[in-house]
Short mmCIF file of C-alpha atoms in Angstrom, two decimals:
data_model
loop_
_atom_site.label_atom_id
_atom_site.label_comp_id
_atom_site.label_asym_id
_atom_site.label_seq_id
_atom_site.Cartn_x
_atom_site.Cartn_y
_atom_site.Cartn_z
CA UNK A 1 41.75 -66.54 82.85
CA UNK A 2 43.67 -66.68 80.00
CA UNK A 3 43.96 -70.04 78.23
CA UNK A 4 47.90 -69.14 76.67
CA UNK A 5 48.87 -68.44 80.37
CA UNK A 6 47.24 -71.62 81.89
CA UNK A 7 49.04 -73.40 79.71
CA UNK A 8 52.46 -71.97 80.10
CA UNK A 9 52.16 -71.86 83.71
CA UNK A 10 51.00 -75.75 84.05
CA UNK A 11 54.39 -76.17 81.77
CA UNK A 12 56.43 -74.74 84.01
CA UNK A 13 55.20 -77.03 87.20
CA UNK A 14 55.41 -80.29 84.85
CA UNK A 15 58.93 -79.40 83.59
CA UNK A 16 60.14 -79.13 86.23
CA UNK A 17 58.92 -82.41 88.20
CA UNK A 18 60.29 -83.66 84.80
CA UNK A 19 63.52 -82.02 85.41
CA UNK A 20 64.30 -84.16 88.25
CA UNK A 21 62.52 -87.32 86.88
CA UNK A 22 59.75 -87.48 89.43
CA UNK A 23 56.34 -88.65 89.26
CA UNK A 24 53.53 -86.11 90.42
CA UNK A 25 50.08 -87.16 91.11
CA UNK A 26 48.94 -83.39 91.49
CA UNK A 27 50.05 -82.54 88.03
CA UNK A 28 47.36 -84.21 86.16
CA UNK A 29 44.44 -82.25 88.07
CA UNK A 30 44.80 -79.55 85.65
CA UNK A 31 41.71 -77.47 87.43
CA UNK A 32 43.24 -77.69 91.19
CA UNK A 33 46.61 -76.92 89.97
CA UNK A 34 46.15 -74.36 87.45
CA UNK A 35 43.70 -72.31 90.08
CA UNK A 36 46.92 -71.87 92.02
CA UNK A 37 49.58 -71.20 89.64
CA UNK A 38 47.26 -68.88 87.71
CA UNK A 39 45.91 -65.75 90.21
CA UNK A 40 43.56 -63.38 88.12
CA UNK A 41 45.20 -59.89 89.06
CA UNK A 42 48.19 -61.34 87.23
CA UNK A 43 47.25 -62.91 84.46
CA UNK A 44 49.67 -61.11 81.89
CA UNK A 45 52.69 -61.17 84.06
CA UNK A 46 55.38 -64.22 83.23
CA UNK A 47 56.81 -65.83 86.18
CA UNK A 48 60.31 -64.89 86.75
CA UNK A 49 63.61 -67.57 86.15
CA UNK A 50 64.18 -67.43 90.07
CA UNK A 51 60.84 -68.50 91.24
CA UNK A 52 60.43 -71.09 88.55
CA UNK A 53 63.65 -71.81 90.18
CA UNK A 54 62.57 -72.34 93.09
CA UNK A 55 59.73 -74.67 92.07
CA UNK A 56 62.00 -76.96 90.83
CA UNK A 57 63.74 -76.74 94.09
CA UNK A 58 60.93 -77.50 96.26
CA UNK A 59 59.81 -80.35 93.93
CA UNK A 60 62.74 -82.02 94.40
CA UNK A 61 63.37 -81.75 98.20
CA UNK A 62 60.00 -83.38 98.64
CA UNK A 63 60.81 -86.09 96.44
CA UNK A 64 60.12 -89.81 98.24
CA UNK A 65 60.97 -93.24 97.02
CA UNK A 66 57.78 -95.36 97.58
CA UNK A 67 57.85 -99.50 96.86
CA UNK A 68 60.12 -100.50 93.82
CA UNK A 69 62.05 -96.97 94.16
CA UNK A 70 59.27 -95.40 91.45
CA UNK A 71 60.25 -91.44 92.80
CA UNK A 72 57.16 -89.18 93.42
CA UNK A 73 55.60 -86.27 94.92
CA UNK A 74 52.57 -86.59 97.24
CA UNK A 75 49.64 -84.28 96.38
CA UNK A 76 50.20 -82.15 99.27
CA UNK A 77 53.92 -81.51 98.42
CA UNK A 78 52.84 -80.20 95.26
CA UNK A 79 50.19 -77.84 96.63
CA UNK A 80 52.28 -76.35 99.07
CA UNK A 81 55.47 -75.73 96.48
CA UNK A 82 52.88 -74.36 94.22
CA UNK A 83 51.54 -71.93 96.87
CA UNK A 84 55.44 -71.19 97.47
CA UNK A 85 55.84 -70.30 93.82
CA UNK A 86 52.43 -68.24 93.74
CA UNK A 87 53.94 -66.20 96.91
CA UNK A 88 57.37 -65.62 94.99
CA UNK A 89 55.54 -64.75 91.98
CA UNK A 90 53.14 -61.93 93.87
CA UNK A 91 57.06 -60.71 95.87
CA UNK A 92 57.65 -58.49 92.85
CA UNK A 93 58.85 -58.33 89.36
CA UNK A 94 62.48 -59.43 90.47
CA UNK A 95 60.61 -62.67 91.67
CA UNK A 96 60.53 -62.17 95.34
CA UNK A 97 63.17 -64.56 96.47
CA UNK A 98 62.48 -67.48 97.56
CA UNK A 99 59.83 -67.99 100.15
CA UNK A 100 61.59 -70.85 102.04
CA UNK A 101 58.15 -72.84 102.19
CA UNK A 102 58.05 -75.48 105.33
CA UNK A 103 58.63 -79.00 105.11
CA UNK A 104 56.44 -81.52 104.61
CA UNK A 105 56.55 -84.60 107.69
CA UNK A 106 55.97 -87.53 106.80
CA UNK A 107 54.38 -90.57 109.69
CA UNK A 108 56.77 -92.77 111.22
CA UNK A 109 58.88 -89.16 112.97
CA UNK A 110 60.73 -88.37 109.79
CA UNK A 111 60.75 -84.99 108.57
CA UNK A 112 60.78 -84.11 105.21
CA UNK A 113 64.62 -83.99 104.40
CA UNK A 114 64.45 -88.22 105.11
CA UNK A 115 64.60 -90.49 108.01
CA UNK A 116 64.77 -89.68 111.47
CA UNK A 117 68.41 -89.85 112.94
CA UNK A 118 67.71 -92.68 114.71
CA UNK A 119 64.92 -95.37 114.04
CA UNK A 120 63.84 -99.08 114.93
CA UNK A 121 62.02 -101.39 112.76
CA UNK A 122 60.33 -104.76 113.81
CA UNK A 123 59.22 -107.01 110.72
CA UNK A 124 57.77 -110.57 110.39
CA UNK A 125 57.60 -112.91 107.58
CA UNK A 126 61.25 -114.33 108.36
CA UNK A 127 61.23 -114.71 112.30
CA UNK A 128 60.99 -111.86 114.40
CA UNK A 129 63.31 -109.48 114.19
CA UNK A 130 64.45 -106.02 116.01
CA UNK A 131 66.87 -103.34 114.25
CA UNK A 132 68.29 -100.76 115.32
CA UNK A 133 69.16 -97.88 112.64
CA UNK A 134 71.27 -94.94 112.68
CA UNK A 135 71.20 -92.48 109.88
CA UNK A 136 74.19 -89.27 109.26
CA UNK A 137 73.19 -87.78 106.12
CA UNK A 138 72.84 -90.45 103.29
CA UNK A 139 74.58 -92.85 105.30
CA UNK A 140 72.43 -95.79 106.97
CA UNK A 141 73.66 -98.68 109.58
CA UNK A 142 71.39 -100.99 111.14
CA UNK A 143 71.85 -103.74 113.71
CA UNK A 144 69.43 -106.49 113.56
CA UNK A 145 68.77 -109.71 116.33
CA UNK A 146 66.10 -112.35 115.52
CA UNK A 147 63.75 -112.05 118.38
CA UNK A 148 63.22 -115.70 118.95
CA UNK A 149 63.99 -119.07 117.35
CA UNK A 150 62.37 -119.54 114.05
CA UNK A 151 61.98 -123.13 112.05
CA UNK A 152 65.67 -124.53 112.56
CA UNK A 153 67.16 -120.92 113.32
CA UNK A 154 68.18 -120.67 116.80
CA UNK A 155 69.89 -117.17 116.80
CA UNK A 156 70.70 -114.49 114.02
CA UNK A 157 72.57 -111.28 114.13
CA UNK A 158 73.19 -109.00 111.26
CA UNK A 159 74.23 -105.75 110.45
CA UNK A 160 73.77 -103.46 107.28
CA UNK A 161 75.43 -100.54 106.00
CA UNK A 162 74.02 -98.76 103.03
CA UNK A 163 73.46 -95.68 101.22
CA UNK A 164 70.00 -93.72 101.52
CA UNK A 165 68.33 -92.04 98.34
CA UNK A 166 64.79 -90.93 99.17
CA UNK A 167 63.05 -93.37 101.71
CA UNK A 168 65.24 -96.46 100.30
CA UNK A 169 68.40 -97.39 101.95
CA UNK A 170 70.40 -99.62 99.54
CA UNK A 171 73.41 -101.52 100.82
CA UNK A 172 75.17 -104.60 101.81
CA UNK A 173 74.58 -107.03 105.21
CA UNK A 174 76.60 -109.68 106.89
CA UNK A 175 74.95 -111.69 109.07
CA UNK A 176 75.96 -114.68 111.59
CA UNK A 177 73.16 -117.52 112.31
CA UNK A 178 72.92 -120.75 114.40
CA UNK A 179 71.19 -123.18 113.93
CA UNK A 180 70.35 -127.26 113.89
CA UNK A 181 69.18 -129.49 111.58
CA UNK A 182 65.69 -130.57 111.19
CA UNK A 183 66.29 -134.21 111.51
CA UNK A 184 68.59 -134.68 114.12
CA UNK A 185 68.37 -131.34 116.55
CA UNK A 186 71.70 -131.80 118.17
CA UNK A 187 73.49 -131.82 114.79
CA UNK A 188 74.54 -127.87 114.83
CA UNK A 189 75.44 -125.78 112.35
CA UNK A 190 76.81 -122.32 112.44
CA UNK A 191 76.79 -119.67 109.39
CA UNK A 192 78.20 -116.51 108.15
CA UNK A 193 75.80 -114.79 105.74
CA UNK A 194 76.37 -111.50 103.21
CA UNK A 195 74.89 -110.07 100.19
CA UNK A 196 73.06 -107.05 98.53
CA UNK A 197 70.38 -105.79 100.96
CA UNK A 198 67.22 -102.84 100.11
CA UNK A 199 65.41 -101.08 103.18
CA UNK A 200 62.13 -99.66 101.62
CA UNK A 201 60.61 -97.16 103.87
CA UNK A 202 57.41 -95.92 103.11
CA UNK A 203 55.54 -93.00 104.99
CA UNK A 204 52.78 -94.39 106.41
CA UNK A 205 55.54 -96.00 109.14
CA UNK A 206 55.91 -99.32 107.01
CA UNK A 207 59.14 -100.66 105.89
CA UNK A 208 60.21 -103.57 103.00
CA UNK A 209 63.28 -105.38 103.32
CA UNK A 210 64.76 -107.44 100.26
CA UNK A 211 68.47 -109.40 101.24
CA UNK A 212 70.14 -111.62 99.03
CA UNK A 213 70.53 -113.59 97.50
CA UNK A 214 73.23 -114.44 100.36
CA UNK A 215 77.06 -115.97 100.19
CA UNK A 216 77.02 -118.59 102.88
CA UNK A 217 79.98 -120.10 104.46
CA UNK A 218 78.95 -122.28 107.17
CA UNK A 219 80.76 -125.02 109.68
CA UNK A 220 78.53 -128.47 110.75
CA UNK A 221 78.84 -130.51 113.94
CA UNK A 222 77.78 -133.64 111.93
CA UNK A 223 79.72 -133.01 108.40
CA UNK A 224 82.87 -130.23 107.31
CA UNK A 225 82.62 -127.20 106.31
CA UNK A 226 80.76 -125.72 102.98
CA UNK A 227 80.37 -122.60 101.28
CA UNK A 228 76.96 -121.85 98.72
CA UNK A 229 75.02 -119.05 97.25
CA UNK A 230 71.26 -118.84 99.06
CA UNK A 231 68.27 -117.86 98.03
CA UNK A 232 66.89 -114.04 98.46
CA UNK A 233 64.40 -113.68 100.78
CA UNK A 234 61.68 -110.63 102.00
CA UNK A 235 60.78 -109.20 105.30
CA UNK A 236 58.05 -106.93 105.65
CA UNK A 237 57.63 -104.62 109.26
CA UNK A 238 56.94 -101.20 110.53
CA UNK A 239 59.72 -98.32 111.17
CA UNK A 240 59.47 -95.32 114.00
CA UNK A 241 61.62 -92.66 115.18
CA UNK A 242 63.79 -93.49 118.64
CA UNK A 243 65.41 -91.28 120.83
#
């Protein structure tokens, strides 16, 4: 194999993860990678401006959002746009078209556009908690009741609306808690939470949740009324597909 044409071709695949500012794990095992974007009985031949096209393409519909949004490719999404772009390469001198290569599917019953349409998550860490999630394109709302009572929370109901980019759902939540005091239990308290809120879904069916920090407005049976800024908190829990 020619080393000029290794070298170009390997260019090609890292431009264009670079392109759309994505990390790829495959791209620095040069032997793996170059074996399929380099076939022997074309060595001389350039690849044409529609199937590097297409690479780009397919690199960037399999781009996922793993823990702190850092944007990637897994591996196996890079193999299998690779063996797309070897496949449009071998279609002809005109480049073949492109070969419309299958989605990836990630765990948890996503596919590889995103999130299922509908999903639940249950998390710890803060209480028990159930949502339930709905997702219409890059749109994300989620209903979420504490499960049972937890330290001087007696019930909590929330719901988030957000945007989706990748497997991360940023957004806002507004939530509703009661409660009593630690000290005296029949002192009650009743408050009305919102703030910033990130769902971090990962693939192998986990999920991250960061909320706050919170504006809280909240009414006491043993004192008035008071409004304050809360502290952020984290919930970590699992994520599947629902019907």
């Amino acid at each position: 194999m020619a080393t000029s044409m290794t070298t170009r071709l390997g260019k090609i695949a890292v431009a264009a993860a670079a392109a759309v500012g994505l990390y790829v794990p495959a791209i620095d095992v040069p032997t793996s990678l170059m074996a399929c974007l380099h076939p022997a009985n074309i060595a001389s031949a350039a690849p044409s401006p529609t199937c590097s096209s297409d690479l780009r393409e397919c690199l960037h519909a399999s781009v996922k959002t793993g823990l702190y949004g850092v944007r990637y490719v897994a591996p196996e999404d890079v193999a299998r746009c690779v063996e797309a772009f070897n496949a449009c390469r071998h279609g002809g001198a005109g480049g073949g078209g492109n070969p419309n290569p299958p989605p990836s599917t990630p765990a948890g019953g996503g596919t590889g556009k995103g999130l299922p349409s509908h999903l639940g998550i249950k998390t710890i860490g803060n209480g028990e908690s159930r949502y339930d999630c709905r997702v219409s394109g890059s749109s994300v709302s989620c209903a979420g009741t504490l499960v049972a009572p937890f330290g001087t929370t007696d019930t909590y109901e929330e719901q988030f609306t957000g945007t989706l980019s990748g497997l991360t759902a940023t957004g806002t939540f507004n939530g509703h808690q009661t409660g009593h005091s630690p000290a005296d239990p029949s002192c009650r308290y009743e408050q009305d939470l919102s703030g910033p809120a990130t769902f971090i879904f990962n693939l192998d069916g986990t999920v991250l949740i960061r909320q706050g920090p919170p504006q809280i407005h909240g009414t006491y049976s043993c004192g008035g009324p008071t409004s304050f800024t809360g502290n952020a908190w984290e919930s970590t829990g699992t994520w599947s597909a629902m019907t």
